[in-house]
Amino acid sequence: MTLRVGAHVSIAGGVDNAVDNQLEVGGNCGQIFTHSPQVWQDPNIGDEEAERFREATEHELAGPWVIHTSYLVNLCTPKEGLREKSLDSMQKEVDAAAKLGIPYVNVHLGAHTGAGVEGGLDNAASVIDELDVPDGVTVLIESDAGAGTKLGGEFDHLAGILDRTETDIDVCLDTAHAFSAGYDLSTPEAVDETIAEFDDVVGLEHLRYVHLNDSKHECGTHKDEHAHIGEGYIGEEGMERIVNHPDLADVPLALETPTEDGKGFAWNIERVRELRAE
């Protein structure tokens, strides 16, 4: 199986620049924002730059890309105004994905802010089912660290949203988030147990992407802070088993590791390649 690994790269100066940015760090797939994730903003992608992006991706990368939605999107919210903004933002992201030939749009469930777990999942499903998702695009629900009233920290939450929606959706598993949420990944045995539990509760057939990140915090702390591959609390043994686990061998990996201590995406991608037994 070809190792598909890349990073979350910038689209500054045009979305087509993301391909060169990915190649520069040694990646062959990866993730982008279509705009600043801190604000409500529409993707502004011209036809020509979209064509350049599609052609460069086809010729230069193994793929696939995934779009990460704005951090402001909250699918679980009981607040009507925020719900409508989230729905509008999500619709524009799936449309942008279709324009760019990107098969996945990744989103967090968000926080239920008092609606409760069941109410939050119901709210999220209703937003997803109002989307007009273009052919060839799939919404991925990302696992969360589970702080406060945020949903997605438990595999049951991911299974719950899959069960509730009439839309065909799938899942992105973030290793740092899962670890922080309480799923141990720090030893080969723990990785095997966690992947088996994911398969039992959610189903590996729904796992389309992995955000491969180590964690700066211990298992079960619900703290979301990423570390360099093999240098956090998941550690080298855990990371090595993750990238070599037979059930994950062909799942694309996108890194959201930090740039610090003289190490960036290139260092982390090379580390993943070193850990992968070919």
Coordinates of C-alpha atoms in Angstrom, one line a residue:
M1 CA 0.0 0.0 0.0
T2 CA 1.3 3.5 -0.9
L3 CA 1.7 5.6 2.2
R4 CA -0.5 8.6 1.8
V5 CA 0.7 11.3 4.2
G6 CA 0.7 15.1 4.1
A7 CA 0.0 18.2 6.1
H8 CA -2.4 21.0 6.6
V9 CA -0.9 23.6 4.2
S10 CA -1.7 27.2 3.3
I11 CA -3.5 28.4 0.3
A12 CA -2.1 32.0 0.5
G13 CA -1.9 33.6 -2.9
G14 CA -4.3 31.1 -4.4
V15 CA -5.6 27.6 -3.7
D16 CA -3.4 26.2 -6.4
N17 CA -0.3 27.1 -4.3
A18 CA -1.4 24.4 -1.8
V19 CA 0.0 21.8 -4.2
D20 CA 3.5 23.3 -4.2
N21 CA 3.3 23.9 -0.5
Q22 CA 2.5 20.2 0.0
L23 CA 5.3 19.0 -2.2
E24 CA 7.7 21.3 -0.3
V25 CA 7.1 19.5 3.0
G26 CA 7.2 16.1 1.3
G27 CA 3.5 15.3 1.4
N28 CA 1.4 13.5 -1.2
C29 CA -2.1 14.3 0.2
G30 CA -3.3 16.7 2.8
Q31 CA -5.7 19.3 4.1
I32 CA -6.6 23.0 3.5
F33 CA -8.8 25.8 4.8
T34 CA -10.6 27.6 2.0
H35 CA -10.4 30.8 4.0
S36 CA -9.4 32.0 7.5
P37 CA -11.0 29.5 10.0
Q38 CA -11.5 32.2 12.6
V39 CA -14.2 34.2 10.8
W40 CA -17.4 33.7 8.8
Q41 CA -16.1 34.0 5.3
D42 CA -17.0 32.5 1.9
P43 CA -14.5 30.6 -0.1
N44 CA -13.3 32.9 -2.9
I45 CA -11.9 30.5 -5.5
G46 CA -11.7 31.5 -9.2
D47 CA -12.4 29.1 -12.0
E48 CA -8.8 29.3 -13.3
E49 CA -7.1 28.7 -10.0
A50 CA -9.5 25.8 -9.3
E51 CA -8.5 24.3 -12.6
R52 CA -4.8 24.7 -11.8
F53 CA -5.4 23.1 -8.4
R54 CA -7.2 20.1 -9.9
E55 CA -4.6 19.6 -12.7
A56 CA -1.6 20.0 -10.3
T57 CA -3.1 17.6 -7.8
E58 CA -3.7 15.0 -10.5
H59 CA -0.2 15.2 -11.8
E60 CA 1.8 15.8 -8.6
L61 CA 0.0 14.1 -5.7
A62 CA -1.4 10.8 -4.7
G63 CA -4.3 12.5 -2.9
P64 CA -6.9 12.9 -1.6
W65 CA -7.3 16.4 -0.2
V66 CA -9.7 17.2 2.6
I67 CA -11.2 20.7 3.3
H68 CA -11.4 21.6 7.0
T69 CA -14.4 23.8 7.8
S70 CA -14.3 27.1 9.8
Y71 CA -13.8 26.7 13.6
L72 CA -17.0 28.8 14.0
V73 CA -19.2 26.1 12.6
N74 CA -21.3 24.4 15.3
L75 CA -23.6 21.7 14.1
C76 CA -24.9 20.8 17.6
T77 CA -26.0 24.2 18.6
P78 CA -29.6 24.8 19.8
K79 CA -29.2 28.5 18.8
E80 CA -31.1 29.2 15.5
G81 CA -28.9 32.0 14.3
L82 CA -25.7 30.0 14.8
R83 CA -27.3 27.0 13.2
E84 CA -28.2 28.9 10.1
K85 CA -24.7 30.4 9.8
S86 CA -23.2 26.9 10.2
L87 CA -25.5 25.5 7.6
D88 CA -24.6 28.3 5.1
S89 CA -20.9 27.9 5.8
M90 CA -21.0 24.1 5.4
Q91 CA -23.0 24.4 2.1
K92 CA -20.3 26.7 0.7
E93 CA -17.6 24.4 1.8
V94 CA -19.1 21.3 0.1
D95 CA -19.7 23.4 -3.1
A96 CA -16.0 24.5 -3.0
A97 CA -14.9 20.9 -2.6
A98 CA -16.8 19.9 -5.7
K99 CA -15.3 22.8 -7.6
L100 CA -11.8 21.8 -6.5
G101 CA -12.3 18.0 -7.0
I102 CA -11.8 17.4 -3.3
P103 CA -13.7 14.4 -2.0
Y104 CA -13.9 15.3 1.7
V105 CA -15.1 18.1 3.9
N106 CA -14.1 17.7 7.5
V107 CA -16.1 19.2 10.4
H108 CA -16.3 19.1 14.2
L109 CA -19.7 18.3 15.7
G110 CA -19.4 21.3 18.0
A111 CA -20.8 22.0 21.4
H112 CA -24.4 21.2 22.5
T113 CA -24.3 24.1 25.0
G114 CA -27.0 22.8 27.1
A115 CA -29.1 20.8 24.6
G116 CA -27.6 17.6 25.9
V117 CA -25.8 14.8 24.0
E118 CA -29.0 13.5 22.3
G119 CA -30.3 16.9 21.5
G120 CA -26.9 18.0 20.2
L121 CA -26.6 15.0 17.9
D122 CA -30.2 15.5 16.7
N123 CA -29.3 19.1 15.9
A124 CA -26.2 18.1 14.0
A125 CA -28.0 15.5 12.0
S126 CA -30.7 18.0 11.0
V127 CA -28.1 20.5 9.7
I128 CA -26.3 17.8 7.7
D129 CA -29.5 16.6 6.2
E130 CA -30.4 20.1 5.0
L131 CA -27.1 20.2 3.0
D132 CA -27.2 19.7 -0.8
V133 CA -24.0 17.7 -0.9
P134 CA -22.6 17.5 -4.5
D135 CA -21.9 14.1 -6.0
G136 CA -18.3 13.0 -5.3
V137 CA -18.2 14.9 -2.0
T138 CA -18.5 13.4 1.5
V139 CA -18.8 15.1 4.8
L140 CA -16.5 13.7 7.5
I141 CA -17.2 14.1 11.2
E142 CA -14.0 14.6 13.1
S143 CA -13.4 13.0 16.5
D144 CA -12.9 15.5 19.3
A145 CA -11.0 15.9 22.5
G146 CA -14.4 16.2 24.3
A147 CA -13.9 19.2 26.5
G148 CA -16.9 20.9 28.0
T149 CA -20.1 20.3 26.1
K150 CA -18.3 19.4 22.8
L151 CA -19.4 16.3 21.2
G152 CA -17.4 13.8 19.2
G153 CA -15.0 12.8 22.0
E154 CA -16.8 9.4 22.4
F155 CA -17.0 6.9 19.6
D156 CA -20.7 6.6 20.6
H157 CA -21.2 10.2 19.5
L158 CA -19.7 9.4 16.1
A159 CA -21.9 6.3 15.7
G160 CA -24.9 8.3 16.9
I161 CA -24.5 10.9 14.2
L162 CA -24.0 8.2 11.5
D163 CA -27.2 6.5 12.7
R164 CA -29.2 9.8 12.7
T165 CA -28.4 11.2 9.3
E166 CA -30.0 10.2 6.0
T167 CA -27.0 11.6 4.3
D168 CA -24.0 9.4 3.5
I169 CA -21.3 10.7 5.9
D170 CA -18.1 9.2 7.2
V171 CA -15.5 9.9 9.9
C172 CA -12.0 11.5 10.4
L173 CA -10.2 10.2 13.4
D174 CA -7.8 12.6 15.1
T175 CA -5.2 10.6 17.1
A176 CA -4.4 13.4 19.5
H177 CA -8.1 14.1 20.1
A178 CA -9.0 10.5 20.7
F179 CA -6.1 10.1 23.1
S180 CA -7.1 13.2 25.0
A181 CA -10.7 12.0 25.1
G182 CA -9.5 8.8 26.9
Y183 CA -8.7 6.3 24.2
D184 CA -5.2 5.1 24.9
L185 CA -2.8 4.9 21.9
S186 CA 0.5 4.9 23.7
T187 CA 1.4 1.2 23.3
P188 CA 1.0 -1.3 20.4
E189 CA -1.5 -3.2 22.5
A190 CA -3.5 0.0 23.4
V191 CA -3.6 1.0 19.7
D192 CA -5.0 -2.4 18.7
E193 CA -7.6 -2.2 21.5
T194 CA -8.7 1.3 20.5
I195 CA -8.9 0.5 16.8
A196 CA -10.9 -2.6 17.6
E197 CA -13.3 -0.5 19.7
F198 CA -13.6 2.0 17.0
D199 CA -14.5 -0.8 14.6
D200 CA -17.0 -2.2 17.0
V201 CA -18.8 1.1 17.8
V202 CA -18.4 3.1 14.6
G203 CA -17.1 0.8 11.9
L204 CA -13.8 1.0 10.1
E205 CA -15.7 1.2 6.8
H206 CA -16.6 4.8 7.8
L207 CA -13.0 5.8 8.5
R208 CA -11.9 7.9 5.5
Y209 CA -9.1 10.1 6.9
V210 CA -6.8 10.2 10.0
H211 CA -5.4 13.4 11.5
L212 CA -2.1 12.1 12.7
N213 CA -1.0 14.1 15.7
D214 CA 0.8 13.3 18.9
S215 CA -0.4 14.9 22.1
K216 CA 1.2 17.3 24.6
H217 CA -1.2 16.1 27.3
E218 CA -1.9 12.8 28.9
C219 CA -4.7 10.4 28.0
G220 CA -8.1 11.4 29.2
T221 CA -7.2 15.1 30.0
H222 CA -9.6 16.5 27.3
K223 CA -6.8 19.0 26.4
D224 CA -6.3 19.6 22.7
E225 CA -2.7 20.5 22.0
H226 CA -0.7 18.7 19.3
A227 CA 2.9 17.5 19.6
H228 CA 5.5 16.3 17.1
I229 CA 5.1 12.7 15.9
G230 CA 6.6 10.4 18.6
E231 CA 7.5 13.2 21.0
G232 CA 4.3 13.5 22.9
Y233 CA 2.4 11.3 25.3
I234 CA 1.3 8.9 22.6
G235 CA 5.0 8.5 21.9
E236 CA 7.1 6.6 19.3
E237 CA 5.7 3.1 20.1
G238 CA 2.1 4.2 19.7
M239 CA 2.7 6.2 16.6
E240 CA 4.7 3.4 15.0
R241 CA 1.8 1.0 15.6
I242 CA -0.8 3.5 14.3
V243 CA 1.0 4.0 11.0
N244 CA 1.6 0.3 10.6
H245 CA -1.8 -1.0 11.8
P246 CA -3.2 -3.2 9.0
D247 CA -6.7 -1.7 9.3
L248 CA -5.2 1.8 8.7
A249 CA -2.6 1.0 6.1
D250 CA -4.4 2.6 3.2
V251 CA -6.2 5.5 5.1
P252 CA -4.7 8.9 4.2
L253 CA -3.0 10.8 7.0
A254 CA -3.0 14.6 7.4
L255 CA -0.7 16.1 10.0
E256 CA -1.5 19.2 12.1
T257 CA 1.7 19.1 14.1
P258 CA 3.3 22.2 15.5
T259 CA 6.1 24.3 14.0
E260 CA 8.5 24.7 16.9
D261 CA 11.9 23.5 18.2
G262 CA 13.2 23.8 14.7
K263 CA 10.8 21.2 13.5
G264 CA 7.9 21.6 11.1
F265 CA 5.8 19.5 8.8
A266 CA 8.7 18.3 6.7
W267 CA 10.4 16.8 9.8
N268 CA 7.1 15.2 11.0
I269 CA 6.3 13.7 7.6
E270 CA 9.8 12.3 7.3
R271 CA 9.3 10.8 10.8
V272 CA 6.1 9.1 9.7
R273 CA 7.9 7.6 6.7
E274 CA 10.7 6.3 9.0
L275 CA 8.2 4.7 11.3
R276 CA 6.3 3.0 8.5
A277 CA 7.5 -0.5 7.8
E278 CA 7.5 -1.1 4.0

